Coordinates of C-alpha atoms in Angstrom, one line a residue:
Chain A
M1 CA 26.4 -21.7 6.9
S2 CA 29.0 -19.0 7.3
V3 CA 28.7 -18.1 3.7
L4 CA 25.0 -17.4 4.3
A5 CA 25.8 -15.4 7.4
D6 CA 28.4 -13.4 5.4
A7 CA 25.9 -12.7 2.6
V8 CA 23.2 -11.6 5.1
F9 CA 25.8 -9.3 6.8
A10 CA 26.8 -7.9 3.4
L11 CA 23.2 -7.3 2.4
L12 CA 21.9 -5.7 5.6
L13 CA 24.8 -4.1 7.4
W14 CA 28.0 -3.4 5.3
P15 CA 28.1 -2.4 2.5
G16 CA 24.4 -3.1 2.1
L17 CA 21.4 -1.4 3.6
V18 CA 22.5 0.2 6.8
G19 CA 26.1 1.2 5.9
G20 CA 25.0 2.0 2.3
A21 CA 22.2 4.3 3.5
A22 CA 24.6 6.2 5.9
L23 CA 27.1 6.7 3.0
A24 CA 24.3 7.6 0.6
W25 CA 22.9 10.3 3.0
L26 CA 26.4 11.7 3.5
L27 CA 27.1 11.9 -0.3
L28 CA 23.6 13.3 -1.0
W29 CA 24.2 16.0 1.6
I30 CA 27.6 16.8 0.0
Q31 CA 25.9 17.1 -3.4
R32 CA 23.2 19.5 -2.0
K33 CA 25.6 21.5 0.1
L34 CA 28.2 21.9 -2.7
T35 CA 25.4 22.9 -5.2
A36 CA 24.2 25.5 -2.7
R37 CA 27.7 26.9 -2.1
L38 CA 28.4 27.1 -5.8
Q39 CA 25.2 29.0 -6.2
G40 CA 26.1 31.4 -3.4
R41 CA 23.6 29.9 -1.0
K42 CA 24.2 28.5 2.5
G43 CA 22.8 25.0 1.9
P44 CA 21.2 22.4 4.1
P45 CA 22.7 21.0 7.4
F46 CA 24.3 17.6 7.2
Y47 CA 21.4 15.7 8.7
Q48 CA 19.0 16.9 6.0
P49 CA 18.7 13.7 3.8
F50 CA 18.1 11.6 6.9
F51 CA 15.3 13.8 8.1
D52 CA 13.8 14.0 4.6
F53 CA 13.7 10.2 4.5
V54 CA 12.2 9.8 8.0
K55 CA 9.6 12.5 7.3
L56 CA 8.5 10.8 4.1
L57 CA 8.2 7.5 6.0
G58 CA 5.8 9.2 8.5
K59 CA 3.5 10.6 5.8
E60 CA 0.3 9.2 4.4
T61 CA 0.6 7.3 1.1
V62 CA -1.9 8.8 -1.3
Q63 CA -3.4 6.1 -3.4
A64 CA -3.4 7.6 -6.9
G65 CA -6.3 6.7 -9.1
G66 CA -5.7 3.8 -11.4
I67 CA -2.4 2.6 -10.0
D68 CA -2.3 -0.9 -8.5
R69 CA -1.4 -1.1 -4.8
S70 CA 1.0 -4.0 -5.4
L71 CA 2.9 -1.8 -8.0
L72 CA 2.8 1.2 -5.8
F73 CA 4.8 -0.6 -3.1
G74 CA 6.4 -3.3 -5.3
L75 CA 8.3 -1.1 -7.7
P76 CA 10.1 0.9 -5.0
L77 CA 10.9 -2.2 -3.0
A78 CA 12.3 -4.0 -6.1
S79 CA 14.4 -0.9 -6.9
L80 CA 15.7 -0.7 -3.3
G81 CA 16.3 -4.4 -3.2
A82 CA 18.3 -4.4 -6.5
A83 CA 20.4 -1.4 -5.4
T84 CA 21.1 -3.0 -2.0
A85 CA 22.1 -6.3 -3.6
A86 CA 24.3 -4.6 -6.2
L87 CA 26.1 -2.7 -3.4
A88 CA 26.5 -5.9 -1.4
L89 CA 28.3 -7.6 -4.3
I90 CA 30.9 -4.8 -4.9
P91 CA 34.2 -5.7 -3.2
V92 CA 34.6 -2.5 -1.1
P93 CA 36.9 -2.9 1.9
G94 CA 35.3 -5.0 4.7
N95 CA 32.8 -6.6 2.4
P96 CA 32.4 -10.2 3.6
M97 CA 30.6 -11.4 0.5
P98 CA 32.5 -14.3 -1.1
P99 CA 33.4 -13.7 -4.7
F100 CA 32.0 -16.1 -7.3
A101 CA 32.5 -16.5 -11.1
G102 CA 30.2 -14.1 -13.0
D103 CA 29.4 -11.7 -10.1
L104 CA 30.1 -8.8 -12.6
V105 CA 27.2 -9.9 -14.8
L106 CA 24.9 -10.0 -11.7
V107 CA 26.0 -6.5 -10.6
L108 CA 25.4 -5.1 -14.1
Y109 CA 21.9 -6.6 -14.1
L110 CA 21.1 -5.4 -10.6
L111 CA 22.3 -1.9 -11.4
E112 CA 19.9 -1.8 -14.4
M113 CA 16.9 -2.6 -12.2
P114 CA 16.4 0.9 -10.5
A115 CA 16.1 2.5 -14.0
L116 CA 13.7 -0.2 -15.2
C117 CA 11.6 0.2 -12.0
E118 CA 11.5 4.0 -12.6
V119 CA 10.3 3.5 -16.2
L120 CA 7.6 1.1 -15.0
A121 CA 6.7 3.5 -12.2
G122 CA 6.2 6.3 -14.6
Y123 CA 4.0 4.3 -16.9
S124 CA 2.0 2.6 -14.2
S125 CA 1.2 5.9 -12.4
R126 CA -0.9 7.0 -15.5
S127 CA 0.2 10.6 -14.9
L128 CA 1.1 12.5 -18.1
Y129 CA 4.3 13.8 -16.5
G130 CA 5.2 10.3 -15.2
Q131 CA 4.8 8.9 -18.7
V132 CA 6.9 11.6 -20.3
G133 CA 9.6 11.0 -17.7
A134 CA 9.5 7.3 -18.2
S135 CA 9.8 7.5 -22.0
R136 CA 12.8 9.8 -21.6
E137 CA 14.4 7.5 -19.1
A138 CA 13.9 4.5 -21.5
V139 CA 15.4 6.4 -24.4
L140 CA 18.3 7.7 -22.4
S141 CA 19.2 4.3 -21.1
L142 CA 19.9 3.2 -24.6
G143 CA 22.3 6.0 -24.8
Y144 CA 24.2 5.8 -21.5
N145 CA 24.4 2.1 -21.5
L146 CA 26.6 2.0 -24.6
P147 CA 29.7 3.5 -23.0
F148 CA 28.9 2.0 -19.6
L149 CA 28.7 -1.6 -20.8
A150 CA 31.5 -1.2 -23.3
A151 CA 33.8 0.0 -20.6
V152 CA 33.1 -2.9 -18.3
A153 CA 33.3 -5.3 -21.3
A154 CA 36.7 -4.0 -22.2
L155 CA 38.0 -4.5 -18.7
A156 CA 36.6 -8.0 -18.7
I157 CA 38.3 -8.8 -22.0
R158 CA 41.6 -7.5 -20.6
A159 CA 41.3 -9.4 -17.4
K160 CA 39.9 -12.5 -19.2
S161 CA 37.4 -12.9 -16.3
L162 CA 33.9 -12.0 -15.2
T163 CA 34.7 -11.7 -11.5
L164 CA 34.9 -8.3 -10.0
R165 CA 37.9 -9.0 -7.9
A166 CA 39.8 -10.3 -10.9
L167 CA 39.0 -7.1 -12.8
A168 CA 40.1 -5.0 -9.9
A169 CA 43.3 -6.9 -9.5
A170 CA 44.3 -6.5 -13.2
P171 CA 47.4 -4.3 -13.7
I172 CA 46.5 -0.7 -14.7
G173 CA 47.0 -0.1 -18.5
P174 CA 45.9 2.2 -21.3
V175 CA 42.6 0.3 -21.5
H176 CA 41.8 1.5 -18.0
L177 CA 42.1 5.1 -19.1
A178 CA 39.7 4.7 -22.0
A179 CA 37.3 2.6 -20.0
A180 CA 37.3 5.1 -17.1
L181 CA 36.6 7.9 -19.5
A182 CA 33.7 6.0 -21.0
L183 CA 32.3 5.1 -17.6
L184 CA 32.6 8.7 -16.4
L185 CA 30.7 9.9 -19.4
S186 CA 27.8 7.6 -18.6
L187 CA 27.7 8.5 -14.8
P188 CA 25.8 11.9 -15.0
A189 CA 23.0 10.3 -17.0
R190 CA 22.9 7.2 -14.9
L191 CA 22.5 9.3 -11.8
K192 CA 20.2 11.8 -13.5
R193 CA 22.3 14.9 -12.8
N194 CA 22.6 17.9 -15.0
P195 CA 23.1 18.2 -18.0
F196 CA 21.4 14.8 -18.3
S197 CA 18.7 15.3 -15.6
I198 CA 16.2 14.8 -18.5
P199 CA 14.0 12.0 -17.1
N200 CA 13.3 13.6 -13.7
A201 CA 13.5 17.2 -15.1
E202 CA 12.1 19.0 -12.0
Q203 CA 9.9 22.1 -12.7
E204 CA 9.7 21.0 -16.4
I205 CA 7.7 17.8 -16.0
V206 CA 6.9 18.2 -12.3
A207 CA 8.9 15.2 -10.8
G208 CA 9.0 12.9 -13.8
P209 CA 8.2 9.2 -13.0
F210 CA 7.8 9.9 -9.3
T211 CA 5.1 12.6 -9.7
E212 CA 2.3 10.4 -8.4
F213 CA 4.3 8.7 -5.6
S214 CA 4.1 10.0 -2.0
G215 CA 5.0 8.9 1.5
V216 CA 6.6 5.5 2.0
P217 CA 7.0 4.6 -1.8
L218 CA 8.7 7.9 -2.5
A219 CA 11.0 7.5 0.5
L220 CA 12.0 4.0 -0.7
F221 CA 12.7 5.4 -4.2
E222 CA 14.8 8.2 -2.8
L223 CA 16.8 5.7 -0.7
A224 CA 17.3 3.4 -3.7
H225 CA 18.6 6.4 -5.7
G226 CA 21.1 7.1 -2.9
L227 CA 22.3 3.4 -2.7
E228 CA 22.6 3.5 -6.5
L229 CA 24.9 6.5 -6.2
V230 CA 27.0 4.7 -3.6
A231 CA 27.1 1.5 -5.8
Y232 CA 28.3 3.3 -8.9
L233 CA 31.0 5.2 -7.1
G234 CA 32.1 2.0 -5.3
L235 CA 32.2 0.2 -8.7
F236 CA 34.2 2.9 -10.3
I237 CA 36.7 3.1 -7.5
T238 CA 37.0 -0.7 -7.4
L239 CA 37.6 -1.0 -11.1
F240 CA 39.9 2.0 -11.8
M241 CA 41.4 3.4 -8.6
Q242 CA 43.2 0.5 -7.0
V243 CA 46.5 2.4 -7.2
G244 CA 46.1 4.2 -3.8
G245 CA 45.5 0.9 -2.0
A246 CA 42.0 -0.2 -1.1
T247 CA 41.7 1.3 2.3
P248 CA 38.3 2.6 3.5
G249 CA 39.7 6.1 3.8
F250 CA 40.9 6.1 0.2
Y251 CA 37.5 4.9 -1.0
L252 CA 35.8 7.7 1.0
I253 CA 38.1 10.4 -0.3
A254 CA 37.8 9.2 -3.9
G255 CA 34.0 8.9 -3.6
V256 CA 33.7 12.5 -2.3
A257 CA 36.0 13.7 -5.1
L258 CA 33.8 12.0 -7.7
V259 CA 30.7 13.4 -6.2
A260 CA 32.3 16.9 -6.2
L261 CA 33.2 16.5 -9.9
L262 CA 29.6 15.4 -10.8
T263 CA 28.2 18.3 -8.7
I264 CA 30.4 20.9 -10.4
L265 CA 29.4 19.6 -13.8
A266 CA 25.7 19.7 -12.7
T267 CA 25.8 23.2 -11.5
A268 CA 27.8 24.5 -14.4
T269 CA 25.5 23.1 -17.1
A270 CA 21.9 23.4 -18.2
R271 CA 19.6 20.5 -19.1
L272 CA 20.0 19.1 -22.6
T273 CA 17.1 17.8 -24.7
V274 CA 16.7 14.0 -25.1
H275 CA 17.9 14.0 -28.7
Q276 CA 21.0 16.1 -27.8
A277 CA 21.9 13.8 -25.0
F278 CA 21.3 10.7 -27.2
R279 CA 23.5 12.1 -29.9
F280 CA 26.2 12.9 -27.4
Y281 CA 26.2 9.3 -26.2
W282 CA 26.1 7.7 -29.6
R283 CA 29.0 10.0 -30.8
W284 CA 31.4 10.6 -27.9
G285 CA 30.2 7.8 -25.7
A286 CA 30.5 5.4 -28.7
A287 CA 34.0 6.8 -29.5
A288 CA 35.2 6.2 -25.9
A289 CA 33.6 2.7 -26.0
A290 CA 35.3 1.8 -29.2
A291 CA 38.6 3.1 -28.0
A292 CA 38.3 1.0 -24.8
L293 CA 37.4 -2.2 -26.7
V294 CA 40.1 -1.7 -29.3
L295 CA 42.7 -1.1 -26.6
A296 CA 41.6 -4.1 -24.7
K297 CA 42.1 -6.3 -27.8
I298 CA 45.4 -5.0 -29.1
W299 CA 47.4 -3.8 -26.0
Chain B
M1 CA 7.8 3.8 20.1
K2 CA 8.2 7.0 21.9
I3 CA 11.6 7.6 20.4
L4 CA 10.2 6.9 16.9
D5 CA 7.4 9.4 17.5
S6 CA 9.9 12.1 18.6
I7 CA 12.2 11.4 15.6
T8 CA 9.2 11.7 13.3
A9 CA 8.2 15.0 14.9
I10 CA 11.7 16.4 14.6
S11 CA 11.9 15.4 10.9
R12 CA 8.6 17.2 10.3
R13 CA 10.1 20.3 11.8
K14 CA 13.4 19.9 9.9
S15 CA 12.1 19.0 6.4
P16 CA 9.0 21.0 5.4
W17 CA 8.5 20.7 1.6
V18 CA 6.3 23.3 0.1
Y19 CA 4.0 23.5 -2.8
C20 CA 3.1 27.0 -4.1
L21 CA -0.3 27.7 -5.5
N22 CA -1.2 31.0 -7.1
A23 CA -5.0 31.4 -6.6
G24 CA -5.4 34.5 -8.6
S25 CA -2.6 36.5 -7.2
C26 CA -1.3 39.7 -8.8
N27 CA 2.2 38.0 -8.7
G28 CA 3.5 40.3 -6.0
C29 CA 3.5 37.6 -3.3
D30 CA 4.9 35.1 -5.8
I31 CA 7.9 37.3 -6.4
E32 CA 8.5 37.5 -2.7
V33 CA 8.2 33.7 -2.4
A34 CA 10.7 33.3 -5.2
A35 CA 13.1 35.7 -3.3
C36 CA 13.0 33.1 -0.5
L37 CA 14.7 30.6 -2.8
S38 CA 17.4 33.1 -3.8
P39 CA 20.9 33.1 -2.3
R40 CA 20.0 36.0 0.0
Y41 CA 17.3 34.1 2.0
D42 CA 18.0 30.5 0.9
V43 CA 15.1 28.5 2.4
E44 CA 17.0 25.2 1.8
Q45 CA 19.2 26.0 4.8
V46 CA 16.3 25.2 7.1
G47 CA 15.3 22.2 5.0
V48 CA 12.5 23.8 2.9
L49 CA 12.3 22.4 -0.6
R50 CA 9.9 23.7 -3.3
E51 CA 8.2 20.6 -4.8
G52 CA 6.6 20.5 -8.2
S53 CA 4.1 17.7 -7.2
P54 CA 1.5 18.3 -4.4
K55 CA 1.9 14.6 -3.5
H56 CA 5.5 15.4 -2.3
A57 CA 4.5 18.4 -0.2
D58 CA 3.9 19.0 3.5
I59 CA 2.9 22.7 3.3
L60 CA 0.6 24.3 0.8
I61 CA 1.5 28.0 0.2
V62 CA -1.5 29.9 -1.2
T63 CA -1.2 33.4 -2.6
G64 CA -3.9 35.7 -4.0
P65 CA -7.6 36.1 -3.5
L66 CA -9.4 32.8 -4.3
T67 CA -11.1 33.4 -7.6
L68 CA -14.0 31.3 -8.8
R69 CA -11.9 29.7 -11.5
T70 CA -9.1 28.5 -9.1
R71 CA -11.5 27.3 -6.4
D72 CA -11.9 23.7 -7.8
A73 CA -8.1 23.5 -8.6
L74 CA -7.3 24.5 -5.0
L75 CA -9.6 21.8 -3.6
D76 CA -8.2 19.2 -6.0
I77 CA -4.6 20.1 -5.1
F78 CA -5.3 20.3 -1.3
A79 CA -6.9 16.8 -1.5
Q80 CA -3.7 15.5 -3.2
I81 CA -1.3 16.6 -0.4
P82 CA -0.7 13.6 1.9
R83 CA -1.4 14.0 5.6
P84 CA -0.2 15.6 7.9
R85 CA -0.3 18.8 6.0
A86 CA -0.4 22.5 6.8
V87 CA -1.7 25.5 4.9
V88 CA 0.1 28.9 4.8
A89 CA -1.8 31.9 3.5
I90 CA 0.6 34.5 2.1
G91 CA -0.5 38.2 2.2
S92 CA -3.7 40.0 2.7
C93 CA -5.6 38.5 -0.2
P94 CA -6.2 34.9 1.1
A95 CA -6.9 36.3 4.6
S96 CA -9.7 38.6 3.6
G97 CA -10.0 39.0 -0.2
N98 CA -8.1 42.3 0.2
V99 CA -9.3 45.0 -2.3
F100 CA -10.9 42.3 -4.4
A101 CA -13.4 41.4 -1.6
G102 CA -16.9 41.6 -2.9
S103 CA -15.9 41.1 -6.5
P104 CA -18.2 38.7 -8.4
A105 CA -15.2 36.8 -9.7
V106 CA -13.7 36.2 -6.2
V107 CA -14.8 33.6 -3.6
G108 CA -13.2 35.6 -0.7
A109 CA -11.3 34.5 2.3
L110 CA -9.4 31.2 1.9
A111 CA -10.6 29.9 5.2
Q112 CA -14.1 29.6 3.8
V113 CA -12.8 26.7 1.7
I114 CA -9.9 25.0 3.4
P115 CA -8.6 25.3 7.0
V116 CA -5.7 27.8 7.2
D117 CA -3.0 27.2 9.8
V118 CA -0.7 30.2 9.4
Y119 CA -1.4 33.7 8.0
V120 CA 1.6 35.7 6.8
P121 CA 0.6 39.4 6.9
G122 CA 1.6 42.0 4.3
C123 CA 0.9 43.2 0.8
P124 CA 3.2 41.7 -0.2
P125 CA 4.9 40.2 2.9
R126 CA 8.7 40.4 3.2
P127 CA 10.6 37.2 2.4
Q128 CA 11.7 36.9 6.0
T129 CA 8.1 36.9 7.1
I130 CA 7.2 34.2 4.6
L131 CA 10.2 32.1 5.8
Q132 CA 9.0 32.6 9.4
G133 CA 5.5 31.5 8.4
C134 CA 6.8 28.3 6.8
L135 CA 8.8 27.5 9.9
Q136 CA 5.8 28.2 12.1
A137 CA 3.7 25.8 10.0
A138 CA 6.5 23.2 10.3
M139 CA 6.5 23.6 14.1
L140 CA 2.7 23.1 14.1
L141 CA 3.2 19.9 12.0
A142 CA 5.8 18.6 14.5
E143 CA 3.6 19.4 17.5
G144 CA 0.5 17.9 15.8
K145 CA -1.4 21.2 16.1
T146 CA -2.4 21.8 12.5
H147 CA -6.1 21.9 11.7
D148 CA -5.6 18.8 9.6
Q149 CA -4.0 16.8 12.5
Q150 CA -6.6 18.0 15.0
G151 CA -9.4 16.6 12.9
D152 CA -10.9 19.7 11.4
A153 CA -13.0 18.0 8.8
R154 CA -14.0 21.2 7.1
R155 CA -14.4 20.5 3.4
A156 CA -16.3 22.5 1.0
G157 CA -18.0 20.4 -1.7

């Protein structure tokens, strides 16, 4: 019974829906504020992502022609549910979720869901821009998943376990360096930031897969994206940055530092084309992935 | 429920997303709207975001005299903006047709076709005035005083 209570607590309060949303809004604000400051602008106040979300919830949901109502609400809900569940499984400080063998595999699967929902959303909306965005996301996921999955696989080989806590507890070695590099390479594309903001390319293909989504479904997609951001940062810090001790303060500082790094990269670069990004991942991403796997085997 | 309503009202005031439509403008007003996005005026500091899809927008910004060719596009885009929505007419052209009034290629004032909530005067208006117009429209949205929220069912066919 207490296991069930712990799981519900982890899903709904911390680090799941409520705590995750608060962190997501904070990190999204830091992204926008830092982008604005780097461009010489003033930037939005700290409550901006929260009010954006509430406003979208209070708007009418336009039923686009040809899109099924169950898909219109089902896809954002699936995306949000998967991101929340992934976040609830990551052993951040204070997470009451009990570890179980193979939770790493479940997290990887759940983290793949938002991208899958986005592709389906783009195709189901029957908008030309949505379909272009969806095909770009689908192609790009073949690219960024190579270093991402290889990095996690290398750590799993090293720790001889598929449990997140076992991976986190493994002593830091050379394999961690190569794996961290591979995972960092995949992060900008995973989070659709420049120079890999290709699927949602604002202005270029309107809003990509979300072009036809409005009101509540759009709000849920935005929240799912925020939770995804928190989940990736939590996963990265859990896997690679246990040196500073796993205090909540350390997690927060490291998360903000990673967001700052991603934002500086995003503001300093322009958008690549799909084939340039794909080539980048299958060249440098593959090199980092191979290095991580080889180091995991021989060191 | 009262708290929820007031939070929704505040969020409408704090987060007005705009969609810009050029209905046959000479581009003068569009340059001033673009200046609003620049570091000097930075509309994002009051929560304004420029959206590419009308389905994400709260405020429709229209520049230019409404030409016959853009009329149907305007009606189509206006119908796609989810309620509650506001319309801001930028410059003299959507207000009256300006020097183009009476031209066989121009419909005339924007208000003949869709209800306009805020007029921003000028030819072209200054960026500060455009920003003020957007904030005024956001305030109307929060107070529930836009034509759309008050049930003005004016629709041209």
